[in-house]
Short mmCIF file of C-alpha atoms and ligand atoms in Angstrom, two decimals:
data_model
loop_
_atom_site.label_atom_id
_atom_site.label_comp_id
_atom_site.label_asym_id
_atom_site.label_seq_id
_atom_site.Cartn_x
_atom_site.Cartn_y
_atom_site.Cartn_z
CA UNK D 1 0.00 0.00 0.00
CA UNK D 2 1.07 3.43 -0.70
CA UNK D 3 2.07 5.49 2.57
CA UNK D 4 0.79 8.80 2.50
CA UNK D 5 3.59 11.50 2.12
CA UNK D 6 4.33 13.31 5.68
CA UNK D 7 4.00 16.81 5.96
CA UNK D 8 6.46 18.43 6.72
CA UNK D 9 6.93 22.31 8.10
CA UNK D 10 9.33 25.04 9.83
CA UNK D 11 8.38 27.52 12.00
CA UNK D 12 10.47 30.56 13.00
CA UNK D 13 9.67 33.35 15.59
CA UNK D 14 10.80 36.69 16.29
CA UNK D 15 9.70 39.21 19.01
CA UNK D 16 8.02 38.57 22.61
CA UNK D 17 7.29 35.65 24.43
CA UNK D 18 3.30 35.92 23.08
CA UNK D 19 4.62 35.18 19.77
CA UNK D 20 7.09 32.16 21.11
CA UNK D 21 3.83 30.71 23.22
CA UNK D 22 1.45 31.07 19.76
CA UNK D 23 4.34 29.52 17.88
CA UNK D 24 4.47 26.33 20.17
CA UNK D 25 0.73 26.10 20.06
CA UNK D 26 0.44 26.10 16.19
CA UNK D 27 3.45 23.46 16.51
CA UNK D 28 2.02 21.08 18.67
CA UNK D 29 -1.60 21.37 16.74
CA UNK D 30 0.73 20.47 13.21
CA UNK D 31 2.61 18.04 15.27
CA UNK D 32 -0.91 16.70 16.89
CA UNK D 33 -1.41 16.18 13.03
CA UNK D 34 1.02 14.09 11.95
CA UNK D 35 3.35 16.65 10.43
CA UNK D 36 6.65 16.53 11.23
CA UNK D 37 8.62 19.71 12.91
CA UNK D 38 12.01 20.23 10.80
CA UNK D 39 14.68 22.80 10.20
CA UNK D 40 14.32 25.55 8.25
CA UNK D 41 17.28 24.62 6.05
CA UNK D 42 15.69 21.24 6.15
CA UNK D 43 13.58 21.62 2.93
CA UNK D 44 10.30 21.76 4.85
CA UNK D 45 7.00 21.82 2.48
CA UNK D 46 5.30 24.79 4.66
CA UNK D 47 7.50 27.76 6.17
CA UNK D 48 5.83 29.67 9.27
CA UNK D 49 7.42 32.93 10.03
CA UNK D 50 5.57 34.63 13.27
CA UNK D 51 6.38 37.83 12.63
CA UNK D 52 7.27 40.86 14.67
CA UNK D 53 7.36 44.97 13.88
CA UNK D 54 7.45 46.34 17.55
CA UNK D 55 10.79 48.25 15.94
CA UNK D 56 11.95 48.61 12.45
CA UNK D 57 14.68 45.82 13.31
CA UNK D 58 11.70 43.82 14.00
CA UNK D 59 10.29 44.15 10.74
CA UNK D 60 13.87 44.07 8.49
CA UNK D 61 14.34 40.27 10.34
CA UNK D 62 10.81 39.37 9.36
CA UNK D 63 11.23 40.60 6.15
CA UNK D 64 14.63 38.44 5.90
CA UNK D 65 12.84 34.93 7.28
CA UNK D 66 10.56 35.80 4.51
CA UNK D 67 13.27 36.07 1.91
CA UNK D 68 15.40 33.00 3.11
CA UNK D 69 12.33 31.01 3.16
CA UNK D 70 11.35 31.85 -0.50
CA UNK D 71 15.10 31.81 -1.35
CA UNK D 72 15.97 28.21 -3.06
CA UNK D 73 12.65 26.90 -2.09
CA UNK D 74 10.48 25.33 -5.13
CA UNK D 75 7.44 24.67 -3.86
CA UNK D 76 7.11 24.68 -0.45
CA UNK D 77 4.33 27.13 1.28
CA UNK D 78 5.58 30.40 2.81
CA UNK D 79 2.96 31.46 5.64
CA UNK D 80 3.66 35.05 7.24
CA UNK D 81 2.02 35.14 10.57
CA UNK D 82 1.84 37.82 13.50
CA UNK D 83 2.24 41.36 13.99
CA UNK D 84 4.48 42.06 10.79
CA UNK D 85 1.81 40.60 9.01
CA UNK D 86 -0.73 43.05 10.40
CA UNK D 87 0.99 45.88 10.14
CA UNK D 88 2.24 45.64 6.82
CA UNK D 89 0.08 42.82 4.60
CA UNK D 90 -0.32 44.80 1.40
CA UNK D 91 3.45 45.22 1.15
CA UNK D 92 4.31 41.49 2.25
CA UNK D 93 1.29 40.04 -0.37
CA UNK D 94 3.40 41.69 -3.51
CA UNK D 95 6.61 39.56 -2.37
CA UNK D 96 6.52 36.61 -5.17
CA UNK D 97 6.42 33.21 -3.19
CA UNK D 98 4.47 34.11 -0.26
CA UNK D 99 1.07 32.19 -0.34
CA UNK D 100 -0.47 32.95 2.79
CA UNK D 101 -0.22 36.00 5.23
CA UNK D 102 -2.42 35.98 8.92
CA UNK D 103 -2.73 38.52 11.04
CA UNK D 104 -3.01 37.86 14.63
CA UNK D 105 -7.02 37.23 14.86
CA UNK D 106 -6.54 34.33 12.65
CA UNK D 107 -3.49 32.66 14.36
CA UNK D 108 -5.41 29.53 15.96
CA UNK D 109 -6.75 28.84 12.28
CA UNK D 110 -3.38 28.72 11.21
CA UNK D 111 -3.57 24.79 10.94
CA UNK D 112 -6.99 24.67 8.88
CA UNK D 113 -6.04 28.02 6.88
CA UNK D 114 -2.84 25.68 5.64
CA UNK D 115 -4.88 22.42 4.73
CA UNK D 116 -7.32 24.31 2.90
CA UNK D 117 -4.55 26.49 0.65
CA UNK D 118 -2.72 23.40 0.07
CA UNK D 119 -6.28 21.34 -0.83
CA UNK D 120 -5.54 18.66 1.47
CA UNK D 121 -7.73 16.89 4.35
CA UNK D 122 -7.46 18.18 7.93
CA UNK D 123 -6.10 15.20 10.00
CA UNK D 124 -7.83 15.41 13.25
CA UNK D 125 -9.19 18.45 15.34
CA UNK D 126 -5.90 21.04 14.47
CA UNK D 127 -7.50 23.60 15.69
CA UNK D 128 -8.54 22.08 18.81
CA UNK D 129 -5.47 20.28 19.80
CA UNK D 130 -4.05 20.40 23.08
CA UNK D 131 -1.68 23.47 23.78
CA UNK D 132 0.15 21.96 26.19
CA UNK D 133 1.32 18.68 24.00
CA UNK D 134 4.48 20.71 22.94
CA UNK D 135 5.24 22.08 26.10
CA UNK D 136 5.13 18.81 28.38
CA UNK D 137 8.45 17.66 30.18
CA UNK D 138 9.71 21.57 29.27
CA UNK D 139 11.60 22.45 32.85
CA UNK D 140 9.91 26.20 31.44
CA UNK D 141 6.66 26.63 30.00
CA UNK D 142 5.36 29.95 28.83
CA UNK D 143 1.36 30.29 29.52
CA UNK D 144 -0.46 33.42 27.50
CA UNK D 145 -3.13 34.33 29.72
CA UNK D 146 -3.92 37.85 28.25
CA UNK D 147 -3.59 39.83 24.88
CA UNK D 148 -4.09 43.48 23.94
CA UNK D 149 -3.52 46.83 24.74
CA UNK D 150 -5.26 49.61 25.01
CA UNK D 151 -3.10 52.48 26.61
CA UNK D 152 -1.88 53.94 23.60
CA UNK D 153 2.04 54.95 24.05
CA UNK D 154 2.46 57.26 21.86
CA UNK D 155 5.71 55.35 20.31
CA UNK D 156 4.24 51.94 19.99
CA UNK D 157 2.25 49.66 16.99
CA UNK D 158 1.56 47.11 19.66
CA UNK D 159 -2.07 48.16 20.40
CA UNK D 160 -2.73 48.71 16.41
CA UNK D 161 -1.76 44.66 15.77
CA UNK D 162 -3.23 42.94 18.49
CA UNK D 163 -6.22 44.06 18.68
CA UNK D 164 -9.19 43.90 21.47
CA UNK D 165 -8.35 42.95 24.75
CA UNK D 166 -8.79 39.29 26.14
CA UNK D 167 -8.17 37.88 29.25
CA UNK D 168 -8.21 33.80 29.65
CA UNK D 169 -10.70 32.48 32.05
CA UNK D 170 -9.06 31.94 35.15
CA UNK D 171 -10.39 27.98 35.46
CA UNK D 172 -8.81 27.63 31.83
CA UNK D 173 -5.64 28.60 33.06
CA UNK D 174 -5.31 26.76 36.51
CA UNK D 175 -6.05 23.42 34.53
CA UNK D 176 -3.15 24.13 32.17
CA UNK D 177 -0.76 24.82 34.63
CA UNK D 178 -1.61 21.81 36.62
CA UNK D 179 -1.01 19.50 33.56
CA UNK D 180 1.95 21.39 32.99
CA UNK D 181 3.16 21.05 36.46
CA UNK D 182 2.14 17.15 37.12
CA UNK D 183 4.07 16.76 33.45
CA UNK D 184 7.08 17.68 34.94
CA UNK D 185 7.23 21.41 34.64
CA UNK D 186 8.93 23.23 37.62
CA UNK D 187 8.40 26.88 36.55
CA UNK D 188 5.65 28.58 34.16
CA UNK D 189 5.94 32.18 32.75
CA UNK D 190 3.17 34.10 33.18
CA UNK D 191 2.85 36.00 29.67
CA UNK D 192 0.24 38.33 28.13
CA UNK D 193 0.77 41.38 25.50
CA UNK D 194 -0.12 43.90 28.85
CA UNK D 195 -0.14 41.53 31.34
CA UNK D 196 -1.06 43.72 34.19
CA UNK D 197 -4.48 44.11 32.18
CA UNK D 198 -5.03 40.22 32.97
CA UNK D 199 -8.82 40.76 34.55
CA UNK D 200 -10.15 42.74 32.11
CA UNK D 201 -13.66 41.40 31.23
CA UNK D 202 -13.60 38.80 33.66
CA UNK D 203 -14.36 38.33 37.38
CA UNK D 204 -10.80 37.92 38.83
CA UNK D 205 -7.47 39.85 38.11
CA UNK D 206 -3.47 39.07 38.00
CA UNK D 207 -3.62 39.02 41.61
CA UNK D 208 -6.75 36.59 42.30
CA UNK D 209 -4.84 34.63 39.00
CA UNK D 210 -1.85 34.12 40.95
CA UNK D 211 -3.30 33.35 44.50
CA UNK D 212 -4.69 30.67 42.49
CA UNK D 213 -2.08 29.73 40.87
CA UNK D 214 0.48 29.25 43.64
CA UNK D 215 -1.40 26.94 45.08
CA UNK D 216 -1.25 23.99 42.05
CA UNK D 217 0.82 21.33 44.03
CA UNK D 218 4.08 20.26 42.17
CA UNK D 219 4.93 23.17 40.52
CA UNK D 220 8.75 24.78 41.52
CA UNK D 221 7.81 28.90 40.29
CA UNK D 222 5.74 31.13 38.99
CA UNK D 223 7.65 34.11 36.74
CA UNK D 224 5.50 36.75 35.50
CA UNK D 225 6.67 38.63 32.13
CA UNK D 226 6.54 42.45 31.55
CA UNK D 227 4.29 44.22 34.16
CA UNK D 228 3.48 47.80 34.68
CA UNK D 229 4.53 50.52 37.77
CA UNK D 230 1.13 50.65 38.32
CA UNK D 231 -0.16 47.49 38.08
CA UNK D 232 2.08 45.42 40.52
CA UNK D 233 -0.99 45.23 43.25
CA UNK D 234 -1.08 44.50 47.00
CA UNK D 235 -1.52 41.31 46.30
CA UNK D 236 0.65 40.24 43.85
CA UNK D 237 3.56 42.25 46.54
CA UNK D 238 2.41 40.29 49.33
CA UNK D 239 2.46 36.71 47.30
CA UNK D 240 5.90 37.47 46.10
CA UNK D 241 6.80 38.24 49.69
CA UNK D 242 5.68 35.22 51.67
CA UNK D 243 4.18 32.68 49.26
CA UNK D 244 7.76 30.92 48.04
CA UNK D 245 5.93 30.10 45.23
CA UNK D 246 6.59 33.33 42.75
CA UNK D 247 10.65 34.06 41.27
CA UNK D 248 10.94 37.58 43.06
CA UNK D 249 11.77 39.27 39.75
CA UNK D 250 9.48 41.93 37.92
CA UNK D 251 10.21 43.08 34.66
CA UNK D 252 8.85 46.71 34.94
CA UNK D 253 9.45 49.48 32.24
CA UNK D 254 10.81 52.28 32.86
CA UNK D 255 10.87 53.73 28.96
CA UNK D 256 12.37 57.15 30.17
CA UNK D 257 13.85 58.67 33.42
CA UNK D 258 12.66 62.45 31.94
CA UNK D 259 8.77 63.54 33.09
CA UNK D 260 8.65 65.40 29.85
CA UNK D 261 9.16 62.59 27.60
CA UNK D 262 7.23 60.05 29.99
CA UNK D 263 4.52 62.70 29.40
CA UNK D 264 5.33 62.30 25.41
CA UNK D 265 4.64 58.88 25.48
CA UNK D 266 1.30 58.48 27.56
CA UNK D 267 3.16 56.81 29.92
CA UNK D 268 1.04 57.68 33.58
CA UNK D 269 3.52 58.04 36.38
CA UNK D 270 7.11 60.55 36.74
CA UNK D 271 10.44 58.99 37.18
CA UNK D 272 10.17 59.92 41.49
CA UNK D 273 7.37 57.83 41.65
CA UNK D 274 8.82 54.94 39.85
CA UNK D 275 11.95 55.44 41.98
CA UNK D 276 9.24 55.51 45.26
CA UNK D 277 7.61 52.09 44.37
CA UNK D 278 10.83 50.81 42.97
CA UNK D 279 12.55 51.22 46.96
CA UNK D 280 8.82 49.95 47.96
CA UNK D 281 9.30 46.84 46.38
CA UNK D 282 12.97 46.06 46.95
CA UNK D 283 12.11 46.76 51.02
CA UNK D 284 8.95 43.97 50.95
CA UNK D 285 9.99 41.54 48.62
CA UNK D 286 13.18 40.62 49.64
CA UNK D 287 16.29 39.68 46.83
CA UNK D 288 13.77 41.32 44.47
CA UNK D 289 15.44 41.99 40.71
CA UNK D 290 13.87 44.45 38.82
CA UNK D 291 14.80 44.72 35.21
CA UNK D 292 13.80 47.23 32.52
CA UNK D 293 13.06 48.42 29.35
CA UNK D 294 14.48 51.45 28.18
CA UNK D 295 14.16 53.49 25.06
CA UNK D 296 17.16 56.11 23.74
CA UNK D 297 16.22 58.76 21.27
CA UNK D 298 12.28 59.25 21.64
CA UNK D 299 10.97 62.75 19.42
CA UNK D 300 12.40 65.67 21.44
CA UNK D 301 14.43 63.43 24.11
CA UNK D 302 17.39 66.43 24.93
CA UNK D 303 20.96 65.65 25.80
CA UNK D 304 19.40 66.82 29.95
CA UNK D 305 16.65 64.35 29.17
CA UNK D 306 18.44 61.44 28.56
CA UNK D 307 21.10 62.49 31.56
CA UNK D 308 17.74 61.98 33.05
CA UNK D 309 17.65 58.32 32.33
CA UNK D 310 20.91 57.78 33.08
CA UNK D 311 20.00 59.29 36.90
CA UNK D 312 16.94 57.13 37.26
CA UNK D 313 18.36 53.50 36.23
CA UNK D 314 21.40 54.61 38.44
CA UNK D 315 19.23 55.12 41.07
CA UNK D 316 16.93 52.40 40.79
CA UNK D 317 19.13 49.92 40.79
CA UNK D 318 17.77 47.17 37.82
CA UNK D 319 19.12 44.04 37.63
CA UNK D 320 18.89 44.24 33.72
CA UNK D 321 18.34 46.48 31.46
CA UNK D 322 16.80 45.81 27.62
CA UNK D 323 17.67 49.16 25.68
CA UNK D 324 15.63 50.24 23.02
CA UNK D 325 16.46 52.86 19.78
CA UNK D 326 13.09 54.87 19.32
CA UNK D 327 12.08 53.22 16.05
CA UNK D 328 9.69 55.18 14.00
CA UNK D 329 6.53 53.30 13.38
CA UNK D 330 3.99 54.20 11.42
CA UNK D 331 0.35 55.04 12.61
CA UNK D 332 1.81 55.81 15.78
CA UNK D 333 1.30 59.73 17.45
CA UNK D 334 5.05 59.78 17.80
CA UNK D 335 5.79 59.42 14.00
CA UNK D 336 4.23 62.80 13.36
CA UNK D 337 6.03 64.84 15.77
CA UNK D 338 8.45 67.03 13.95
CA UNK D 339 11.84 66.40 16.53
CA UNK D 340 13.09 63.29 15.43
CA UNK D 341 16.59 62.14 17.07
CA UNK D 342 19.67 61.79 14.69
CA UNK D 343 20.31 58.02 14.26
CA UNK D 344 24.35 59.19 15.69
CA UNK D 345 22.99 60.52 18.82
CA UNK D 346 20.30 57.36 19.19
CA UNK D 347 23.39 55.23 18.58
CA UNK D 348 26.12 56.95 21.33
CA UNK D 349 23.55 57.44 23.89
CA UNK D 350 22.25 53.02 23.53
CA UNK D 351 26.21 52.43 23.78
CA UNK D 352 26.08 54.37 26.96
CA UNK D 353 22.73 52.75 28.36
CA UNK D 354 23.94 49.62 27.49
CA UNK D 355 27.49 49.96 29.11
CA UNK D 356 25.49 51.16 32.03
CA UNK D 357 23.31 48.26 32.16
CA UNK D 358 26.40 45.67 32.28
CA UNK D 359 27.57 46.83 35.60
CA UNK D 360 24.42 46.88 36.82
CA UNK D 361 23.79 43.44 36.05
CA UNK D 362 27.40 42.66 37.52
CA UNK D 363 26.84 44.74 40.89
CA UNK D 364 23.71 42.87 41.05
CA UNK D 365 25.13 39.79 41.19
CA UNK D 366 27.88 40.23 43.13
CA UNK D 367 25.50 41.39 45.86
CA UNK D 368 24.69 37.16 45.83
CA UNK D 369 28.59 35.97 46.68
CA UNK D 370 28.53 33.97 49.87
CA UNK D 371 24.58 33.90 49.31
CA UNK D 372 22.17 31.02 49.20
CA UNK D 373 19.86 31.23 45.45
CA UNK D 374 17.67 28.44 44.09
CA UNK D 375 17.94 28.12 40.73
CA UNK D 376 16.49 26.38 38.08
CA UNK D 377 18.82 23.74 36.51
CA UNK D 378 18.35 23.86 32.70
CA UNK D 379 21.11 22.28 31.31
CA UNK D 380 24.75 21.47 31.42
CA UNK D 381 27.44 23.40 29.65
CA UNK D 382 30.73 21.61 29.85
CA UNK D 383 31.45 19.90 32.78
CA UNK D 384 28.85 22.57 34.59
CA UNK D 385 25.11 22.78 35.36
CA UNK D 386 23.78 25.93 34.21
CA UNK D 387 20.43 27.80 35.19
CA UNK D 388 18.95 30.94 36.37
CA UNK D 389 18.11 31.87 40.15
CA UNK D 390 14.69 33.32 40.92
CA UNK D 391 16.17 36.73 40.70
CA UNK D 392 17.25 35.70 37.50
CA UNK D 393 20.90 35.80 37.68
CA UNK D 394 22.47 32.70 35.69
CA UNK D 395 23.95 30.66 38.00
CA UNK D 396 26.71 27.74 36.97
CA UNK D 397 27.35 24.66 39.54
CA UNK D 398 29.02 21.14 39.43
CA UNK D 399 26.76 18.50 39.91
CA UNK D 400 25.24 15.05 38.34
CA UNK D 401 23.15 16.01 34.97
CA UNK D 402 20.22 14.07 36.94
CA UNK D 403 19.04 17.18 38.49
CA UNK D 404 18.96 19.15 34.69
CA UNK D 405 14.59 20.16 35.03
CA UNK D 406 14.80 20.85 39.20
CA UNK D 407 14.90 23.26 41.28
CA UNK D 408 18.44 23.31 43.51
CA UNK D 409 19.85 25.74 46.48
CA UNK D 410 23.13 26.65 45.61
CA UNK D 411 25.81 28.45 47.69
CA UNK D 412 26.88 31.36 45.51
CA UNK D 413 30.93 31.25 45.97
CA UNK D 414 32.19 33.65 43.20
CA UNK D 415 30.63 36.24 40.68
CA UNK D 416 31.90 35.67 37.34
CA UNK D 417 30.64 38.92 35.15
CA UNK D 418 27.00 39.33 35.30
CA UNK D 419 26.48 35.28 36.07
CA UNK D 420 27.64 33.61 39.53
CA UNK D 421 29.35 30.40 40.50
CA UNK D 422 28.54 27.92 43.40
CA UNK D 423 28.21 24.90 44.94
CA UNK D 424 25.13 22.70 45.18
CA UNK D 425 24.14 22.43 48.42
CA UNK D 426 20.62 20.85 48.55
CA UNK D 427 17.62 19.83 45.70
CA UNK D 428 14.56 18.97 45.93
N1 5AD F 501 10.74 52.03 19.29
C1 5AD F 501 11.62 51.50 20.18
N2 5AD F 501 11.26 50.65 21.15
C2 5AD F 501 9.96 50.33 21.25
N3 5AD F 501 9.31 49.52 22.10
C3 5AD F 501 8.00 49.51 21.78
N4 5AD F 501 7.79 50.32 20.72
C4 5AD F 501 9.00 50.84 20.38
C5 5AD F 501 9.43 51.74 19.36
N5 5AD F 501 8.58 52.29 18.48
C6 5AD F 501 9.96 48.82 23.19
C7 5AD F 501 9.44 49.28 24.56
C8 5AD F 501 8.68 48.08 25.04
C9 5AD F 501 9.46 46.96 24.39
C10 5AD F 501 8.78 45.65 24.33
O1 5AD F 501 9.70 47.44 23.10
O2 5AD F 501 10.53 49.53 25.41
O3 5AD F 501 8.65 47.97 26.45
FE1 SF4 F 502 2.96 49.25 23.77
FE2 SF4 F 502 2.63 50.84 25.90
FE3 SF4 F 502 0.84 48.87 25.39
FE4 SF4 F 502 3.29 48.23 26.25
S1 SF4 F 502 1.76 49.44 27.41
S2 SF4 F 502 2.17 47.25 24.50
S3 SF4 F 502 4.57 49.82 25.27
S4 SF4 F 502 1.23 50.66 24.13
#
C-alpha cells in the first residue's frame, strides 16, 4: 500500500514571548497532526514565520525569514504570521512566493487556513489540539493568559496589531498549569501582551490569577513577564513576599527617566514615583530583581533628558536592562512629531545605556557571593550545570546532569561577570 507523504513544516519566531507561546501552540496542533517539525534549512513543504514589527529591526528580520524562506525553495508554502503581518500585509502580499499572510485574529486557524490552501484533508481536530502537547516535560513553559492593549504609548504599533483585549478564564488557566506542572514542569511564565491588564472582562485579576495559581501542588515557580509601575498590586507584593511560590523578579518598564518625555509617550507616572515604588518593592519583597526596558532617542528626548535616564536606572538599581532605539513606526502619534533624534545621537547614547546596564547586572550579582539562590537547573554546559536563580541571575554549579529540570539551592561562591558560580548544596 502506498504510505501517504508526511508533511512536513518550519516555524520561525521573532519578538516577545506571546509570539514564542502562539508559535508552540500552532506546533504542537501540526505536530498533533502528523506533520513533522524540521529545520528551516531542512527543505520543509510549509514555512511559518511569526512575525514581529514592535521596531523597524523587528520588521527588516521578518522581512529576511521571509526572503530565506522563499530563497531556493520550489514549492514549499511560505505562511507570514503575527504582527508584521498586520501591520504591513499589502506590502508582504506583492513579495513573489508568499502564499499565505495571517494577522493575529486568525493565528489559531493557522492549521486549517494551511490544509485548505494546500487542498488537502485536515487530520484530526488542528484547531482544537491540546496546547500543552508541545510544552510537556519543558523544565519552562510559557502560559499566555492575556492579549491586547489599550493604553496607547504614543511610540508603539503594539495596540494597532493585536487588537481587542482578552483575558483567559481563570479555570482555563489553573487546569493548564496543573497539567503542565504534574508533566514535569517546575516553573511557568506568566505571559500576556499587557499583562497587568489580565482581569479585564472577567471576574478575577493578575492578583486573584496568581493566589490561584500558587497553590497547584508540584509546581517549583511562577515568573510573570513584563508588568506595569502601576499594576504590581497589593496582592501580587504580598504573594511574592511570603508565598515561596513566585521568582521575586518583575520586569517593569521604565521607557524614560525624563517627566517630559514620559509625558510624550502616555506613559502615567514621573520617574520619582517609579523610583518611590521601585525602593517599595525592593524593602517587601526581599532579593527582588527588577529589570527594565528602556528606550534612547524618543521625538524631542534632549541631551538633559536622557542624563535623566541615566540618573533614574542609576538610582533604581535594575538588575537588567533591555535598551531600546526609538524606532519610527507608522500610525503611531510619535511618527508625526516634527523632533526626530539623529540616528548618531540614538546610537552613542544606547552604547552608553547599554554599558550602564552591564555593571548593573554585575553589581547585582555580586550582591549574591557567599549567598544562598535556588535556581532552576536547565542544562549542562561543559562539565557545569547551568540555570537561572529566581532573581534571574544565571547561576553555573558542578553536579550530576540528573538534576537538569529541578529546582536546587546553591551556595553562591564567586561572581563571574553578570552570572555567579557555586556549589550545590541541597535539591529537591
Ligand atoms: N521604538 C523603540 N522601542 C519600542 N518599544 C516599543 N515600541 C517601540 C518603538 N517604536 C519597546 C518598549 C517596550 C518593548 C517591548 O519594546 O521599550 O517595552
Ligand atoms: Fe505598547 Fe505601551 Fe501597550 Fe506596552 S503598554 S504594549 S509599550 S502601548
Amino acid at each position: 500500500m502506498l504510505m501517504e507523504k508526511t508533511m512536513r513544516f518550519a516555524i520561525h519566531t521573532l519578538g516577545c514571548k506571546v509570539n514564542q507561546y502562539e508559535s508552540e501552540k500552532i506546533t504542537s496542533n501540526l505536530i498533533g497532526m502528523g506533520w513533522e517539525f524540521v529545520d528551516f534549512a531542512a527543505q520543509p513543504d510549509v514555512f511559518i514565520i511569526n512575525s514581529c514589527t514592535v521596531t523597524s529591526v523587528a520588521s527588516h528580520k521578518s522581512r529576511q525569514l521571509i526572503r530565506r524562506a522563499i530563497k531556493g525553495n520550489s514549492g514549499a508554502l511560505v505562511v507570514v504570521a503575527g504582527c508584521y503581518a498586520d501591520a504591513d500585509r499589502a506590502e508582504i502580499e506583492k513579495i513573489a512566493g508568499v502564499g499565505l499572510v495571517v494577522g493575529n485574529g486568525q493565528k489559531d486557524r493557522i492549521p486549517r487556513l494551511i490544509t485548505a490552501h494546500l487542498g488537502i484533508a485536515l487530520d484530526g481536530n488542528g484547531d482544537k489540539q491540546s496546547i500543552q502537547a508541545g510544552q510537556h516535560g519543558h523544565t519552562r513553559a510559557l502560559v499566555k493568559v492575556q492579549d491586547g492593549c489599550d493604553n496607547f504609548c504614543t511610540y508603539c504599533i503594539v495596540p494597532y496589531v493585536r487588537g481587542d483585549l482578552w483575558s483567559r478564564p481563570a479555570d482555563d488557566v489553573v487546569a493548564e498549569v496543573r497539567a503542565l506542572a504534574d508533566g514535569g514542569t517546575q516553573e511557568i511564565v506568566l505571559t500576556g501582551i499587557h499583562l497587568g491588564l489580565y482581569g479585564a472582562g472577567i471576574d478575577t485579576d493578575l492578583g486573584g490569577l496568581l493566589a490561584r495559581l500558587v497553590e497547584v501542588p508540584n509546581l517549583g515557580r511562577i515568573r510573570l513577564s513584563s508588568i506595569e509601575l502601576n499594576e504590581v498590586s497589593p496582592q501580587i507584593i504580598e504573594l511574592m513576599a511570603t508565598s515561596g511560590k513566585m521568582a521575586n523578579h518583575l520586569h517593569i518598564p521604565l521607557q524614560s527617566g525624563s517627566d517630559a518625555i514620559l509625558k510624550r509617550m502616555n506613559r502615567h507616572y514621573t520617574a520619582e514615583e517609579f523610583i518611590a515604588r521601585a525602593r517599595e518593592l525592593q524593602e517587601k519583597i526581599e532579593n527582588v530583581a527588577i529589570s527594565t526596558d528602556i528606550i534612547v532617542g524618543f521625538p524631542g528626548e534632549t541631551d538633559a533628558d536622557f542624563a535623566e535616564s541615566l540618573r533614574v536606572v542609576k538610582e533604581v538599581g535594575f538588575s537588567k536592562l533591555h535598551v531600546f532605539k526609538y524606532s519610527l513606526r507608522k500610525g503611531t502619534p510619535a511618527a508625526t512629531y516634527d523632533d526626530q533624534i539623529p540616528g548618531s545621537a540614538k546610537d552613542a547614547r544606547s552604547m552608553a545605556l547599554i554599558n550602564a546596564g552591564h555593571t548593573f547586572a554585575a553589581d547585582f550579582a555580586a550582591r549574591y557571593v557567599g549567598k544562598r539562590l535556588s535556581v532552576l537547573i536547565e542544562r549542562g554546559v561543559g562539565d557545569r550545570l547551568s540555570g537561572v536563580s529566581d532573581n534571574y541571575v544565571r547561576v553555573y554549579a558542578h553536579g550530576p546532569r540528573e538534576i537538569i529540570g529541578t529546582l536546587a539551592d546553591i551556595e553562591i561562591i564567586e561572581q563571574e561577570d553578570t552570572a555567579l558560580y557555586g556549589r550545590l548544596v541541597w535539591k529537591r
